[in-house]
PDB file of C-alpha atoms in Angstrom:
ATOM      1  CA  UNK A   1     -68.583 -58.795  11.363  1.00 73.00           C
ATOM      2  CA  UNK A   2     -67.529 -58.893  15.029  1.00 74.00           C
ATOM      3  CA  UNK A   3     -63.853 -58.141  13.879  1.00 80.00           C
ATOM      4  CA  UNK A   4     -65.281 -55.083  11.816  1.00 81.00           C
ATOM      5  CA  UNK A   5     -67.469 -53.590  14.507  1.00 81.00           C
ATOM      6  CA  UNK A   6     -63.671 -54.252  16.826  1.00 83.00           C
ATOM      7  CA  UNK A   7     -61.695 -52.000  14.187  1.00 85.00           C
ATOM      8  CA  UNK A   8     -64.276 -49.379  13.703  1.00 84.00           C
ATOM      9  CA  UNK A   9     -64.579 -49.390  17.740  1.00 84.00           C
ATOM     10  CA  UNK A  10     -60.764 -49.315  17.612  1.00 85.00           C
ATOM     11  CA  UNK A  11     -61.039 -46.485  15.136  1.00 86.00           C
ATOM     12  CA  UNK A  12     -63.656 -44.824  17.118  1.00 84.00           C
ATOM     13  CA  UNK A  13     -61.273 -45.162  19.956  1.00 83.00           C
ATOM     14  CA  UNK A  14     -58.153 -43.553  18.455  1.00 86.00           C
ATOM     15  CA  UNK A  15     -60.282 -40.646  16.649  1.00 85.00           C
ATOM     16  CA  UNK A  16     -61.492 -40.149  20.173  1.00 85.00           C
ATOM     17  CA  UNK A  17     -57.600 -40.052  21.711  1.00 85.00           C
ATOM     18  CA  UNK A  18     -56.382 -37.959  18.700  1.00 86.00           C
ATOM     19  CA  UNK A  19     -59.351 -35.785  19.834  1.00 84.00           C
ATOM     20  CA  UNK A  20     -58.130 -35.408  23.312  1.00 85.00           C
ATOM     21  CA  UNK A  21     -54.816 -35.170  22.041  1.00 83.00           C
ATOM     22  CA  UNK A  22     -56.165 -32.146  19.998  1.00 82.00           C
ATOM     23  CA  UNK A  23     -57.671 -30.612  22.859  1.00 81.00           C
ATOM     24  CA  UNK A  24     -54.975 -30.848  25.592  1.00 80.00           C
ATOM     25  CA  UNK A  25     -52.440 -29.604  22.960  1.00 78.00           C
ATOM     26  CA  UNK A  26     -54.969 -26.593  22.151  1.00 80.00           C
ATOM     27  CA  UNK A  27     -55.480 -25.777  25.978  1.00 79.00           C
ATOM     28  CA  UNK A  28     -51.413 -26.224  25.973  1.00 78.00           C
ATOM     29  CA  UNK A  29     -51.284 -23.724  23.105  1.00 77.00           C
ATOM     30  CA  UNK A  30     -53.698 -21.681  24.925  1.00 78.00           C
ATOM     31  CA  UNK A  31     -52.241 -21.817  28.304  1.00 81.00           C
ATOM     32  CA  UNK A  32     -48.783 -20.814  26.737  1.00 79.00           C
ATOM     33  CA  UNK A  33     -50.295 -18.127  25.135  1.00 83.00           C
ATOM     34  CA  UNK A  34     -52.045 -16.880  28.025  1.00 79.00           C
ATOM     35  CA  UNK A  35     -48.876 -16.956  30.068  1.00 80.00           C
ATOM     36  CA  UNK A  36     -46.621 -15.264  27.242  1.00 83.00           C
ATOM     37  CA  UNK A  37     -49.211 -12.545  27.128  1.00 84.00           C
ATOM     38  CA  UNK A  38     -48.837 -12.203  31.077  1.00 84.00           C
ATOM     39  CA  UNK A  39     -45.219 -11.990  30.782  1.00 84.00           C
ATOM     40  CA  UNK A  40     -45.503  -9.670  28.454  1.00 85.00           C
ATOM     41  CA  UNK A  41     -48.062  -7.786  30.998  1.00 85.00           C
ATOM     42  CA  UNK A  42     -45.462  -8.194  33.685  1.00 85.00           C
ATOM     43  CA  UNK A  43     -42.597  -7.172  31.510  1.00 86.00           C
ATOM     44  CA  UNK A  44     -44.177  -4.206  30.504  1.00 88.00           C
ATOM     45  CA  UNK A  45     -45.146  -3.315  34.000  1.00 87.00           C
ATOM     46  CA  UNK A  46     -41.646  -3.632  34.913  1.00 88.00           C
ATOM     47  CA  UNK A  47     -40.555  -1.499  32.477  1.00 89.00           C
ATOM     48  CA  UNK A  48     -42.673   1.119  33.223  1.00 88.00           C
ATOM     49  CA  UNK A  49     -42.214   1.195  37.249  1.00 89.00           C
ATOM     50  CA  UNK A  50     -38.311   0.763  36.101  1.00 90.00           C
ATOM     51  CA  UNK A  51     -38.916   4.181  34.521  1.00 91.00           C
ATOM     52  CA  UNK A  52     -41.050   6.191  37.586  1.00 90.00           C
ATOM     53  CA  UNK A  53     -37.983   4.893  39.422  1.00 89.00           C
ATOM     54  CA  UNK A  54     -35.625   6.509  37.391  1.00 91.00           C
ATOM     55  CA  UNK A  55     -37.752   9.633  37.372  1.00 89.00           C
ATOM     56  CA  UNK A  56     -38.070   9.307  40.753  1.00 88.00           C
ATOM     57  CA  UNK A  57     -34.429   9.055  41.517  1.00 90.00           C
ATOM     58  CA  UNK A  58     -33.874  12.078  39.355  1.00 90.00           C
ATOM     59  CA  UNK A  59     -36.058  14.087  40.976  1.00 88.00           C
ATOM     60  CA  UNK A  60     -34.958  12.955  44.350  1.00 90.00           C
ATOM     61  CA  UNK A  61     -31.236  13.822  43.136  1.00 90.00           C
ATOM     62  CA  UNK A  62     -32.732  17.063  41.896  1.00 88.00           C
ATOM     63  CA  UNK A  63     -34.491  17.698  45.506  1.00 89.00           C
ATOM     64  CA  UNK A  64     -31.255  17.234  47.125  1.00 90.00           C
ATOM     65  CA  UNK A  65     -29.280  19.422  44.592  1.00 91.00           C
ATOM     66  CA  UNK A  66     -31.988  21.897  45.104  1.00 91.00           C
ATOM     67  CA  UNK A  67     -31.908  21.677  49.341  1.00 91.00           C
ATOM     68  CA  UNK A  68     -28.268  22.274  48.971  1.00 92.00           C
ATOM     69  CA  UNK A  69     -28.374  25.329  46.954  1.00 92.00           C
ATOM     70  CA  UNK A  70     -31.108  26.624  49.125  1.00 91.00           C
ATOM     71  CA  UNK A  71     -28.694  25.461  52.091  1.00 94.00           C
ATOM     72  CA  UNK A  72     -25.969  27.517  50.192  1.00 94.00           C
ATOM     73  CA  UNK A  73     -28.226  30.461  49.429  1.00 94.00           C
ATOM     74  CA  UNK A  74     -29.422  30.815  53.445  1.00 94.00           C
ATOM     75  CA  UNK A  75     -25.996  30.385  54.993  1.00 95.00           C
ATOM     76  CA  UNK A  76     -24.736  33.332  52.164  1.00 95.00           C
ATOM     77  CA  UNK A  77     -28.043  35.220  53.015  1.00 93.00           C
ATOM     78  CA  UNK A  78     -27.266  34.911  57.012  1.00 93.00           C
ATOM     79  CA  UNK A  79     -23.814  35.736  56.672  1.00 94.00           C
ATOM     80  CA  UNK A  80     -24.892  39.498  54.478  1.00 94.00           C
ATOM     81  CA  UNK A  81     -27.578  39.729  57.437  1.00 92.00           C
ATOM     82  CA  UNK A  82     -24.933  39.516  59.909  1.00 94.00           C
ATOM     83  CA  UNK A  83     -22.633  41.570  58.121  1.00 94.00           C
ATOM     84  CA  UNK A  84     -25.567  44.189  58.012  1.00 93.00           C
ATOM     85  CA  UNK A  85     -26.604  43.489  61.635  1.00 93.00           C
ATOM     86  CA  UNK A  86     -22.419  44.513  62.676  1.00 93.00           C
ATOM     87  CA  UNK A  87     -22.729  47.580  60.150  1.00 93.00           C
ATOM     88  CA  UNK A  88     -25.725  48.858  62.055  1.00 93.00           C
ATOM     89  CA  UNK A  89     -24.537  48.340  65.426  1.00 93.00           C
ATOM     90  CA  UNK A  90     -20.609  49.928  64.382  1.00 92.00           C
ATOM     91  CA  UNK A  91     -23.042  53.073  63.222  1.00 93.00           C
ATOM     92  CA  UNK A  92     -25.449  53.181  66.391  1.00 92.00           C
ATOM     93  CA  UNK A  93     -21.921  52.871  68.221  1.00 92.00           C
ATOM     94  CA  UNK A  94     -20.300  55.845  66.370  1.00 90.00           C
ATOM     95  CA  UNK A  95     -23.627  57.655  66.386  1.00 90.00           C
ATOM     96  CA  UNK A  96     -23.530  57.343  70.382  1.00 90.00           C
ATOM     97  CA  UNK A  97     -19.817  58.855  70.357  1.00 91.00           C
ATOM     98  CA  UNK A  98     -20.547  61.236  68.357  1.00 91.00           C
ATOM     99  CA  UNK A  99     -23.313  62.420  70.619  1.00 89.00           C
ATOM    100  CA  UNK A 100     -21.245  61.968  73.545  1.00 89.00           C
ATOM    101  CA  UNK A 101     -18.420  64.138  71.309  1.00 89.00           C
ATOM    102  CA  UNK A 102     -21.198  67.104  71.049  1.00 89.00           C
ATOM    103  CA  UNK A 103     -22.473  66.525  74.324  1.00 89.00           C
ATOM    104  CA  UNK A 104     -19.075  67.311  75.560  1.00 91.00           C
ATOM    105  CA  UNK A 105     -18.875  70.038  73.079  1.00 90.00           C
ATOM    106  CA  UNK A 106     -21.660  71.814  74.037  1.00 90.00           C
ATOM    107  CA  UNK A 107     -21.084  71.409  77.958  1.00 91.00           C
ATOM    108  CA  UNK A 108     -17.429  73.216  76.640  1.00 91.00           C
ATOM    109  CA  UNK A 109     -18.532  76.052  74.716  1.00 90.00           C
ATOM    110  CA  UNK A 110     -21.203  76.390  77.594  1.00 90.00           C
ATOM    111  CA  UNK A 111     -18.367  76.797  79.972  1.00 91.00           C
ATOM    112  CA  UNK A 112     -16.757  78.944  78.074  1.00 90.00           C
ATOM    113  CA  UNK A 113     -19.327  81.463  77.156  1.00 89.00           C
ATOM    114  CA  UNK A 114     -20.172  81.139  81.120  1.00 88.00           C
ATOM    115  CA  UNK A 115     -16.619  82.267  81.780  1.00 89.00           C
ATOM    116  CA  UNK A 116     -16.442  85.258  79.170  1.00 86.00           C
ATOM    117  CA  UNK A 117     -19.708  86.596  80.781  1.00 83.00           C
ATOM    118  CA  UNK A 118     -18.657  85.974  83.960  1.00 85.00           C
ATOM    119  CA  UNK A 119     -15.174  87.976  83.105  1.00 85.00           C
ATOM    120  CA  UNK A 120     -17.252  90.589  81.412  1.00 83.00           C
ATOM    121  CA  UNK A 121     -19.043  90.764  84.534  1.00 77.00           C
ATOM    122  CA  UNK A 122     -16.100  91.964  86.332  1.00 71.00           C
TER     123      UNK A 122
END
């Protein structure tokens, strides 16, 4: 009797460690799972802040593209506005001269018609 209440205590005693067994290997299986299922978190989270920084190097490529067209655009825009700016000041030059031109003109024909009075006069 005391060797059968030894083997069912013996018994009791493996059930128990195939138990524990059971469990540790279940929390195992859980932790695993737990930690595949945060990789796959993470590796989904990579991916996606992989692809807002490849938008965001697009964009900053198109930014750049864009500040050197608008660089382009303003030096062609300040070159017509200077181009314009020596156009206005050839035609207020030319516009003096020619007032100058009729100024002299005038004070000419003035002198003349002074002259054919004054030699009518006589």
């Amino acid at each position: 009797a005391i060797q059968a209440r030894e083997a069912t205590a013996d018994a009791w005693s493996a059930r128990a460690k195939a138990v524990e067994a059971t469990i540790q290997l279940e929390t195992s299986r859980n932790t695993v799972e737990r930690m595949q299922s945060a990789a796959a978190d993470l590796g989904s989270t990579v991916a996606r802040l992989r692809a807002e920084s490849a938008a965001l190097q697009i964009q900053t490529a198109g930014a750049r593209k864009s500040l050197r067209l608008r660089a382009k655009a303003e030096q062609k825009l300040s070159a017509k506005l200077q181009e314009a700016i020596s156009v206005i000041e050839r035609m207020k030059a030319d516009a003096a001269e020619t007032a100058s031109h009729r100024r002299e003109e005038r004070a000419s024909a003035r002198a003349v018609a002074e002259a054919r009075d004054a030699a009518q006069d006589e």
